[in-house]
Amino acid sequence: MVSGMSQSHPRITKAVIPAAGLGTRFLPATKATPKEMLPVVDKPAIQYVVEEAVSAGLDDVLMVTGRNKRPLEDHFDRNYELESALQKKGDADRLAKVQQSSDLATMHYVRQGDPRGLGHAVLCAAPHVGDEPFAVLLGDDLIDPRDLLLQRMIDVQQQYGGSVIALMEVAPEQIHLYGAAAVECTADSDVVKVSGLVEKPDVEDAPSNYAIIGRYVLDPAVFGILRTTEPGRGGEIQLTDALQQLVDTHTPSAAAEGKDGGPVHGVVFKGRRYDTGDRGDYLRAIVRLACEREDLGPDFRTWLRRYVTEEMQQP
Ligand code: UTP
């Protein structure tokens, strides 16, 4: 516990999942289907993300959707025709799988008219979220269900107040693919104080190798900032730019009076994470998760071992 932090912070109950991006890295698969619906083994990527929110105690889920939103809404809705067909066949296992996704959480949807960037997608959540801190989980970012990141971020937010981002150390040549954070140590070995942020920096401009990954716990003050955030890198309204402004405007005395959004901290994540919007990472996620499955793993691993051995024998 940090000394001097005696304030109690409002409980976090809502999760926002932006899933309105164009998914251009995955064309043509994403021409008519959101990339968040691509299967990772036998579940769409987005279901892992909703399950993660629910297991961190957030069962009020707002999904920000764009064009092609139908498959996302349908996946978390009942499918009576399919359910009755499975019931007639007496296929209880598959029936349970079909019902699981519609019973998971209280789902809400909001439409982002144009994909004007992640910051704009988050701003679309303002009327639903109101004046409470909330979590944001990127719909194409998969955190291994055994590595508890979001719960830790919520605990850190309850301890320090303000906002909390997720950071992961990456190789210097990878940092230009992410937002990067300048950080200072805290008393908690996995928590850093964020003193600056920059979206997709060149390696020589990066303040550190700490890359921002797709989980956030945000103070609602971010909405006020996003309303006036100009388009930044790539012509998009960047959440990173709004977070930078939260960092810039924060002072302990203003925060104590509730006049700013509080500090920004980072939780350093060392677990398994896949960007399912990237084709290479998507393939790695499938292979790894399939290998670890009790039902598919043994056969798949045997095949994979043989395949790799044969590959290594190629000249
Ligand atoms: P990405 O940065 O991966 O962008 O978005 P993208 O457009 O979806 O994909 P590419 O780069 O063209 O392949 C990160 C997350 O933010 C959401 C995406 O759906 C994804 O979950 N997002 C992005 C929105 O909801 N709206 C936007 O305007 C942009």
GROMACS .gro file of C-alpha atoms and ligand atoms in nm:
model
  344
    1MET     CA    1   0.000   0.000   0.000
    2VAL     CA    2   0.128   0.346  -0.085
    3SER     CA    3   0.155   0.571   0.215
    4GLY     CA    4  -0.076   0.870   0.213
    5MET     CA    5  -0.332   0.703  -0.018
    6SER     CA    6  -0.626   0.683   0.218
    7GLN     CA    7  -0.895   0.801  -0.027
    8SER     CA    8  -1.144   0.538  -0.133
    9HIS     CA    9  -1.207   0.515  -0.505
   10PRO     CA   10  -1.538   0.426  -0.674
   11ARG     CA   11  -1.571   0.058  -0.760
   12ILE     CA   12  -1.523  -0.039  -1.124
   13THR     CA   13  -1.815  -0.224  -1.278
   14LYS     CA   14  -1.810  -0.145  -1.651
   15ALA     CA   15  -1.596  -0.276  -1.935
   16VAL     CA   16  -1.573  -0.109  -2.276
   17ILE     CA   17  -1.454  -0.319  -2.569
   18PRO     CA   18  -1.367  -0.124  -2.886
   19ALA     CA   19  -1.424  -0.351  -3.186
   20ALA     CA   20  -1.491  -0.104  -3.465
   21GLY     CA   21  -1.153  -0.093  -3.637
   22LEU     CA   22  -1.114  -0.173  -4.006
   23GLY     CA   23  -0.879  -0.467  -3.950
   24THR     CA   24  -0.687  -0.393  -4.269
   25ARG     CA   25  -0.391  -0.613  -4.168
   26PHE     CA   26  -0.621  -0.913  -4.200
   27LEU     CA   27  -0.782  -0.847  -4.536
   28PRO     CA   28  -0.953  -1.012  -4.715
   29ALA     CA   29  -1.078  -1.214  -4.413
   30THR     CA   30  -1.205  -0.891  -4.256
   31LYS     CA   31  -1.382  -0.758  -4.563
   32ALA     CA   32  -1.725  -0.860  -4.432
   33THR     CA   33  -1.638  -0.995  -4.084
   34PRO     CA   34  -1.494  -0.802  -3.790
   35LYS     CA   35  -1.143  -0.927  -3.706
   36GLU     CA   36  -1.261  -0.975  -3.348
   37MET     CA   37  -1.483  -1.261  -3.477
   38LEU     CA   38  -1.194  -1.461  -3.623
   39PRO     CA   39  -1.176  -1.795  -3.439
   40VAL     CA   40  -0.891  -1.868  -3.202
   41VAL     CA   41  -0.916  -2.250  -3.199
   42ASP     CA   42  -1.296  -2.275  -3.171
   43LYS     CA   43  -1.401  -1.948  -3.005
   44PRO     CA   44  -1.399  -1.601  -3.163
   45ALA     CA   45  -1.122  -1.381  -3.023
   46ILE     CA   46  -1.379  -1.142  -2.877
   47GLN     CA   47  -1.528  -1.413  -2.654
   48TYR     CA   48  -1.197  -1.458  -2.473
   49VAL     CA   49  -1.196  -1.082  -2.413
   50VAL     CA   50  -1.552  -1.073  -2.275
   51GLU     CA   51  -1.470  -1.375  -2.055
   52GLU     CA   52  -1.166  -1.190  -1.922
   53ALA     CA   53  -1.379  -0.887  -1.828
   54VAL     CA   54  -1.634  -1.108  -1.655
   55SER     CA   55  -1.372  -1.299  -1.459
   56ALA     CA   56  -1.234  -0.966  -1.334
   57GLY     CA   57  -1.585  -0.891  -1.200
   58LEU     CA   58  -1.703  -0.663  -1.484
   59ASP     CA   59  -2.022  -0.806  -1.627
   60ASP     CA   60  -2.160  -0.481  -1.769
   61VAL     CA   61  -1.995  -0.482  -2.110
   62LEU     CA   62  -2.029  -0.212  -2.375
   63MET     CA   63  -1.901  -0.309  -2.715
   64VAL     CA   64  -1.813  -0.033  -2.961
   65THR     CA   65  -1.899  -0.170  -3.303
   66GLY     CA   66  -1.865  -0.042  -3.656
   67ARG     CA   67  -1.974  -0.164  -3.997
   68ASN     CA   68  -2.023  -0.543  -3.998
   69LYS     CA   69  -2.144  -0.528  -3.638
   70ARG     CA   70  -2.410  -0.800  -3.685
   71PRO     CA   71  -2.188  -1.108  -3.623
   72LEU     CA   72  -2.065  -0.953  -3.295
   73GLU     CA   73  -2.415  -0.887  -3.166
   74ASP     CA   74  -2.544  -1.224  -3.285
   75HIS     CA   75  -2.262  -1.411  -3.115
   76PHE     CA   76  -2.360  -1.279  -2.772
   77ASP     CA   77  -2.733  -1.323  -2.836
   78ARG     CA   78  -2.952  -1.635  -2.816
   79ASN     CA   79  -2.983  -1.851  -3.128
   80TYR     CA   80  -3.312  -2.035  -3.069
   81GLU     CA   81  -3.307  -2.229  -3.396
   82LEU     CA   82  -2.962  -2.374  -3.330
   83GLU     CA   83  -3.041  -2.439  -2.964
   84SER     CA   84  -3.357  -2.631  -3.047
   85ALA     CA   85  -3.177  -2.836  -3.316
   86LEU     CA   86  -2.906  -2.934  -3.064
   87GLN     CA   87  -3.169  -3.006  -2.799
   88LYS     CA   88  -3.354  -3.241  -3.037
   89LYS     CA   89  -3.029  -3.423  -3.107
   90GLY     CA   90  -2.959  -3.450  -2.734
   91ASP     CA   91  -2.620  -3.279  -2.787
   92ALA     CA   92  -2.589  -3.124  -2.439
   93ASP     CA   93  -2.219  -3.036  -2.474
   94ARG     CA   94  -2.258  -2.826  -2.785
   95LEU     CA   95  -2.582  -2.676  -2.655
   96ALA     CA   96  -2.393  -2.555  -2.347
   97LYS     CA   97  -2.124  -2.402  -2.570
   98VAL     CA   98  -2.385  -2.216  -2.774
   99GLN     CA   99  -2.564  -2.086  -2.465
  100GLN     CA  100  -2.244  -1.991  -2.283
  101SER     CA  101  -2.171  -1.684  -2.494
  102SER     CA  102  -2.524  -1.543  -2.458
  103ASP     CA  103  -2.528  -1.594  -2.079
  104LEU     CA  104  -2.185  -1.444  -2.013
  105ALA     CA  105  -2.251  -1.077  -1.943
  106THR     CA  106  -2.501  -0.794  -1.979
  107MET     CA  107  -2.406  -0.675  -2.326
  108HIS     CA  108  -2.461  -0.324  -2.459
  109TYR     CA  109  -2.366  -0.188  -2.798
  110VAL     CA  110  -2.284   0.155  -2.934
  111ARG     CA  111  -2.201   0.236  -3.292
  112GLN     CA  112  -1.888   0.427  -3.391
  113GLY     CA  113  -2.002   0.582  -3.717
  114ASP     CA  114  -1.657   0.624  -3.870
  115PRO     CA  115  -1.348   0.450  -3.737
  116ARG     CA  116  -1.176   0.775  -3.635
  117GLY     CA  117  -0.934   0.605  -3.399
  118LEU     CA  118  -0.922   0.427  -3.063
  119GLY     CA  119  -0.963   0.755  -2.870
  120HIS     CA  120  -1.282   0.828  -3.063
  121ALA     CA  121  -1.409   0.471  -3.003
  122VAL     CA  122  -1.357   0.518  -2.627
  123LEU     CA  123  -1.536   0.855  -2.640
  124CYS     CA  124  -1.840   0.679  -2.791
  125ALA     CA  125  -1.871   0.499  -2.453
  126ALA     CA  126  -1.913   0.822  -2.252
  127PRO     CA  127  -2.296   0.825  -2.227
  128HIS     CA  128  -2.301   0.463  -2.107
  129VAL     CA  129  -2.009   0.491  -1.865
  130GLY     CA  130  -2.104   0.821  -1.701
  131ASP     CA  131  -1.886   0.954  -1.421
  132GLU     CA  132  -1.715   0.635  -1.301
  133PRO     CA  133  -1.377   0.479  -1.366
  134PHE     CA  134  -1.406   0.201  -1.624
  135ALA     CA  135  -1.199  -0.065  -1.798
  136VAL     CA  136  -1.114  -0.075  -2.168
  137LEU     CA  137  -1.018  -0.408  -2.329
  138LEU     CA  138  -0.915  -0.402  -2.694
  139GLY     CA  139  -1.121  -0.658  -2.880
  140ASP     CA  140  -0.827  -0.795  -3.077
  141ASP     CA  141  -0.582  -0.823  -2.787
  142LEU     CA  142  -0.585  -1.160  -2.620
  143ILE     CA  143  -0.439  -1.208  -2.273
  144ASP     CA  144  -0.389  -1.571  -2.172
  145PRO     CA  145  -0.674  -1.655  -1.932
  146ARG     CA  146  -0.420  -1.789  -1.678
  147ASP     CA  147  -0.231  -1.458  -1.658
  148LEU     CA  148  -0.441  -1.224  -1.447
  149LEU     CA  149  -0.372  -0.875  -1.578
  150LEU     CA  150  -0.701  -0.689  -1.560
  151GLN     CA  151  -0.772  -0.783  -1.200
  152ARG     CA  152  -0.427  -0.655  -1.100
  153MET     CA  153  -0.490  -0.327  -1.289
  154ILE     CA  154  -0.822  -0.279  -1.109
  155ASP     CA  155  -0.651  -0.338  -0.772
  156VAL     CA  156  -0.381  -0.085  -0.864
  157GLN     CA  157  -0.645   0.172  -0.968
  158GLN     CA  158  -0.828   0.121  -0.639
  159GLN     CA  159  -0.500   0.177  -0.456
  160TYR     CA  160  -0.359   0.476  -0.647
  161GLY     CA  161  -0.671   0.628  -0.808
  162GLY     CA  162  -0.644   0.793  -1.150
  163SER     CA  163  -0.586   0.574  -1.453
  164VAL     CA  164  -0.386   0.257  -1.509
  165ILE     CA  165  -0.241   0.127  -1.834
  166ALA     CA  166  -0.086  -0.211  -1.917
  167LEU     CA  167   0.278  -0.217  -2.026
  168MET     CA  168   0.491  -0.492  -2.168
  169GLU     CA  169   0.864  -0.482  -2.236
  170VAL     CA  170   0.936  -0.536  -2.607
  171ALA     CA  171   1.254  -0.550  -2.815
  172PRO     CA  172   1.370  -0.197  -2.916
  173GLU     CA  173   1.307  -0.272  -3.285
  174GLN     CA  174   0.941  -0.350  -3.203
  175ILE     CA  175   0.857  -0.030  -3.014
  176HIS     CA  176   0.752   0.161  -3.327
  177LEU     CA  177   0.448  -0.069  -3.346
  178TYR     CA  178   0.313   0.046  -3.007
  179GLY     CA  179   0.262   0.345  -2.783
  180ALA     CA  180   0.564   0.380  -2.552
  181ALA     CA  181   0.577   0.508  -2.194
  182ALA     CA  182   0.835   0.703  -1.993
  183VAL     CA  183   0.817   0.561  -1.642
  184GLU     CA  184   0.938   0.599  -1.284
  185CYS     CA  185   0.959   0.321  -1.023
  186THR     CA  186   0.711   0.283  -0.738
  187ALA     CA  187   0.723   0.076  -0.420
  188ASP     CA  188   0.541  -0.207  -0.605
  189SER     CA  189   0.779  -0.398  -0.832
  190ASP     CA  190   0.515  -0.450  -1.105
  191VAL     CA  191   0.380  -0.091  -1.095
  192VAL     CA  192   0.538   0.219  -1.251
  193LYS     CA  193   0.433   0.583  -1.253
  194VAL     CA  194   0.387   0.709  -1.609
  195SER     CA  195   0.551   1.045  -1.679
  196GLY     CA  196   0.508   1.058  -2.056
  197LEU     CA  197   0.359   0.871  -2.352
  198VAL     CA  198   0.424   0.868  -2.724
  199GLU     CA  199   0.233   0.682  -2.994
  200LYS     CA  200   0.438   0.456  -3.225
  201PRO     CA  201   0.776   0.632  -3.180
  202ASP     CA  202   1.084   0.569  -3.393
  203VAL     CA  203   1.330   0.362  -3.194
  204GLU     CA  204   1.559   0.662  -3.131
  205ASP     CA  205   1.270   0.871  -2.994
  206ALA     CA  206   1.121   0.599  -2.772
  207PRO     CA  207   1.133   0.695  -2.401
  208SER     CA  208   1.163   0.325  -2.302
  209ASN     CA  209   1.094  -0.028  -2.423
  210TYR     CA  210   0.767  -0.032  -2.230
  211ALA     CA  211   0.494  -0.079  -2.489
  212ILE     CA  212   0.129  -0.001  -2.416
  213ILE     CA  213  -0.088  -0.309  -2.465
  214GLY     CA  214  -0.465  -0.332  -2.495
  215ARG     CA  215  -0.592  -0.304  -2.138
  216TYR     CA  216  -0.673   0.022  -1.959
  217VAL     CA  217  -0.853   0.129  -1.643
  218LEU     CA  218  -0.948   0.491  -1.700
  219ASP     CA  219  -1.072   0.784  -1.498
  220PRO     CA  220  -1.381   0.939  -1.664
  221ALA     CA  221  -1.186   1.270  -1.693
  222VAL     CA  222  -1.046   1.113  -2.010
  223PHE     CA  223  -1.379   1.179  -2.186
  224GLY     CA  224  -1.346   1.557  -2.140
  225ILE     CA  225  -0.997   1.542  -2.286
  226LEU     CA  226  -1.098   1.319  -2.578
  227ARG     CA  227  -1.370   1.568  -2.677
  228THR     CA  228  -1.098   1.817  -2.766
  229THR     CA  229  -0.820   1.580  -2.874
  230GLU     CA  230  -0.717   1.657  -3.231
  231PRO     CA  231  -0.640   1.374  -3.472
  232GLY     CA  232  -0.279   1.266  -3.420
  233ARG     CA  233  -0.064   0.996  -3.573
  234GLY     CA  234  -0.227   0.837  -3.879
  235GLY     CA  235  -0.499   1.108  -3.877
  236GLU     CA  236  -0.673   0.918  -3.592
  237ILE     CA  237  -0.789   1.042  -3.251
  238GLN     CA  238  -0.536   0.863  -3.035
  239LEU     CA  239  -0.613   0.742  -2.684
  240THR     CA  240  -0.240   0.773  -2.612
  241ASP     CA  241  -0.256   1.150  -2.679
  242ALA     CA  242  -0.544   1.190  -2.435
  243LEU     CA  243  -0.354   0.987  -2.173
  244GLN     CA  244  -0.054   1.214  -2.224
  245GLN     CA  245  -0.277   1.509  -2.144
  246LEU     CA  246  -0.399   1.334  -1.826
  247VAL     CA  247  -0.033   1.301  -1.726
  248ASP     CA  248   0.044   1.666  -1.814
  249THR     CA  249  -0.249   1.818  -1.626
  250HIS     CA  250  -0.220   1.605  -1.312
  251THR     CA  251  -0.106   1.761  -0.986
  252PRO     CA  252  -0.154   1.591  -0.649
  253SER     CA  253  -0.339   1.895  -0.507
  254ALA     CA  254  -0.582   1.920  -0.802
  255ALA     CA  255  -0.643   1.543  -0.780
  256ALA     CA  256  -0.718   1.569  -0.407
  257GLU     CA  257  -0.989   1.824  -0.490
  258GLY     CA  258  -1.122   1.607  -0.774
  259LYS     CA  259  -1.015   1.869  -1.030
  260ASP     CA  260  -0.811   1.644  -1.256
  261GLY     CA  261  -0.816   1.279  -1.359
  262GLY     CA  262  -0.544   1.176  -1.113
  263PRO     CA  263  -0.212   1.011  -1.191
  264VAL     CA  264  -0.145   0.751  -1.460
  265HIS     CA  265   0.025   0.430  -1.350
  266GLY     CA  266   0.134   0.129  -1.549
  267VAL     CA  267   0.118  -0.238  -1.456
  268VAL     CA  268   0.411  -0.423  -1.610
  269PHE     CA  269   0.277  -0.745  -1.759
  270LYS     CA  270   0.506  -1.042  -1.804
  271GLY     CA  271   0.249  -1.300  -1.914
  272ARG     CA  272   0.127  -1.430  -2.248
  273ARG     CA  273  -0.042  -1.185  -2.483
  274TYR     CA  274  -0.139  -1.212  -2.850
  275ASP     CA  275  -0.241  -0.940  -3.096
  276THR     CA  276  -0.498  -1.137  -3.293
  277GLY     CA  277  -0.519  -0.852  -3.546
  278ASP     CA  278  -0.165  -0.941  -3.656
  279ARG     CA  279  -0.147  -1.252  -3.874
  280GLY     CA  280   0.174  -1.393  -3.723
  281ASP     CA  281   0.057  -1.344  -3.365
  282TYR     CA  282  -0.284  -1.484  -3.453
  283LEU     CA  283  -0.122  -1.806  -3.579
  284ARG     CA  284   0.097  -1.828  -3.268
  285ALA     CA  285  -0.209  -1.784  -3.045
  286ILE     CA  286  -0.392  -2.067  -3.216
  287VAL     CA  287  -0.097  -2.308  -3.205
  288ARG     CA  288  -0.022  -2.236  -2.841
  289LEU     CA  289  -0.379  -2.249  -2.717
  290ALA     CA  290  -0.454  -2.562  -2.923
  291CYS     CA  291  -0.146  -2.739  -2.782
  292GLU     CA  292  -0.264  -2.664  -2.430
  293ARG     CA  293  -0.620  -2.785  -2.479
  294GLU     CA  294  -0.704  -3.115  -2.309
  295ASP     CA  295  -0.931  -3.230  -2.590
  296LEU     CA  296  -0.720  -3.125  -2.891
  297GLY     CA  297  -0.371  -3.088  -2.746
  298PRO     CA  298  -0.236  -3.446  -2.739
  299ASP     CA  299  -0.312  -3.522  -3.108
  300PHE     CA  300  -0.219  -3.175  -3.225
  301ARG     CA  301   0.114  -3.176  -3.043
  302THR     CA  302   0.203  -3.516  -3.193
  303TRP     CA  303   0.129  -3.381  -3.541
  304LEU     CA  304   0.317  -3.057  -3.473
  305ARG     CA  305   0.627  -3.238  -3.348
  306ARG     CA  306   0.632  -3.451  -3.662
  307TYR     CA  307   0.578  -3.148  -3.882
  308VAL     CA  308   0.860  -2.951  -3.719
  309THR     CA  309   1.098  -3.248  -3.739
  310GLU     CA  310   1.024  -3.285  -4.112
  311GLU     CA  311   1.069  -2.911  -4.165
  312MET     CA  312   1.410  -2.920  -3.995
  313GLN     CA  313   1.522  -3.198  -4.224
  314GLN     CA  314   1.452  -2.989  -4.534
  315PRO     CA  315   1.771  -2.865  -4.701
  316UTP     P1  316  -0.600  -0.127  -3.442
  316UTP     O1  317  -0.495  -0.031  -3.409
  316UTP     O2  318  -0.559  -0.270  -3.445
  316UTP     O3  319  -0.668  -0.082  -3.579
  316UTP     O4  320  -0.716  -0.110  -3.335
  316UTP     P2  321  -0.764  -0.158  -3.679
  316UTP     O5  322  -0.815  -0.059  -3.775
  316UTP     O6  323  -0.871  -0.235  -3.605
  316UTP     O7  324  -0.674  -0.268  -3.752
  316UTP     P3  325  -0.569  -0.255  -3.873
  316UTP     O8  326  -0.449  -0.186  -3.814
  316UTP     O9  327  -0.635  -0.180  -3.983
  316UTP    O10  328  -0.540  -0.397  -3.911
  316UTP     C1  329  -0.704  -0.153  -3.200
  316UTP     C2  330  -0.842  -0.178  -3.142
  316UTP    O11  331  -0.920  -0.059  -3.145
  316UTP     C3  332  -1.040  -0.078  -3.218
  316UTP     C4  333  -1.012  -0.201  -3.306
  316UTP    O12  334  -1.133  -0.268  -3.337
  316UTP     C5  335  -0.920  -0.283  -3.220
  316UTP    O13  336  -0.992  -0.362  -3.126
  316UTP     N1  337  -1.068   0.046  -3.294
  316UTP     C6  338  -0.969   0.107  -3.368
  316UTP     C7  339  -1.196   0.098  -3.292
  316UTP    O14  340  -1.287   0.043  -3.226
  316UTP     N2  341  -1.220   0.212  -3.362
  316UTP     C8  342  -1.124   0.276  -3.435
  316UTP    O15  343  -1.155   0.381  -3.496
  316UTP     C9  344  -0.995   0.221  -3.438
   0.00000   0.00000   0.00000
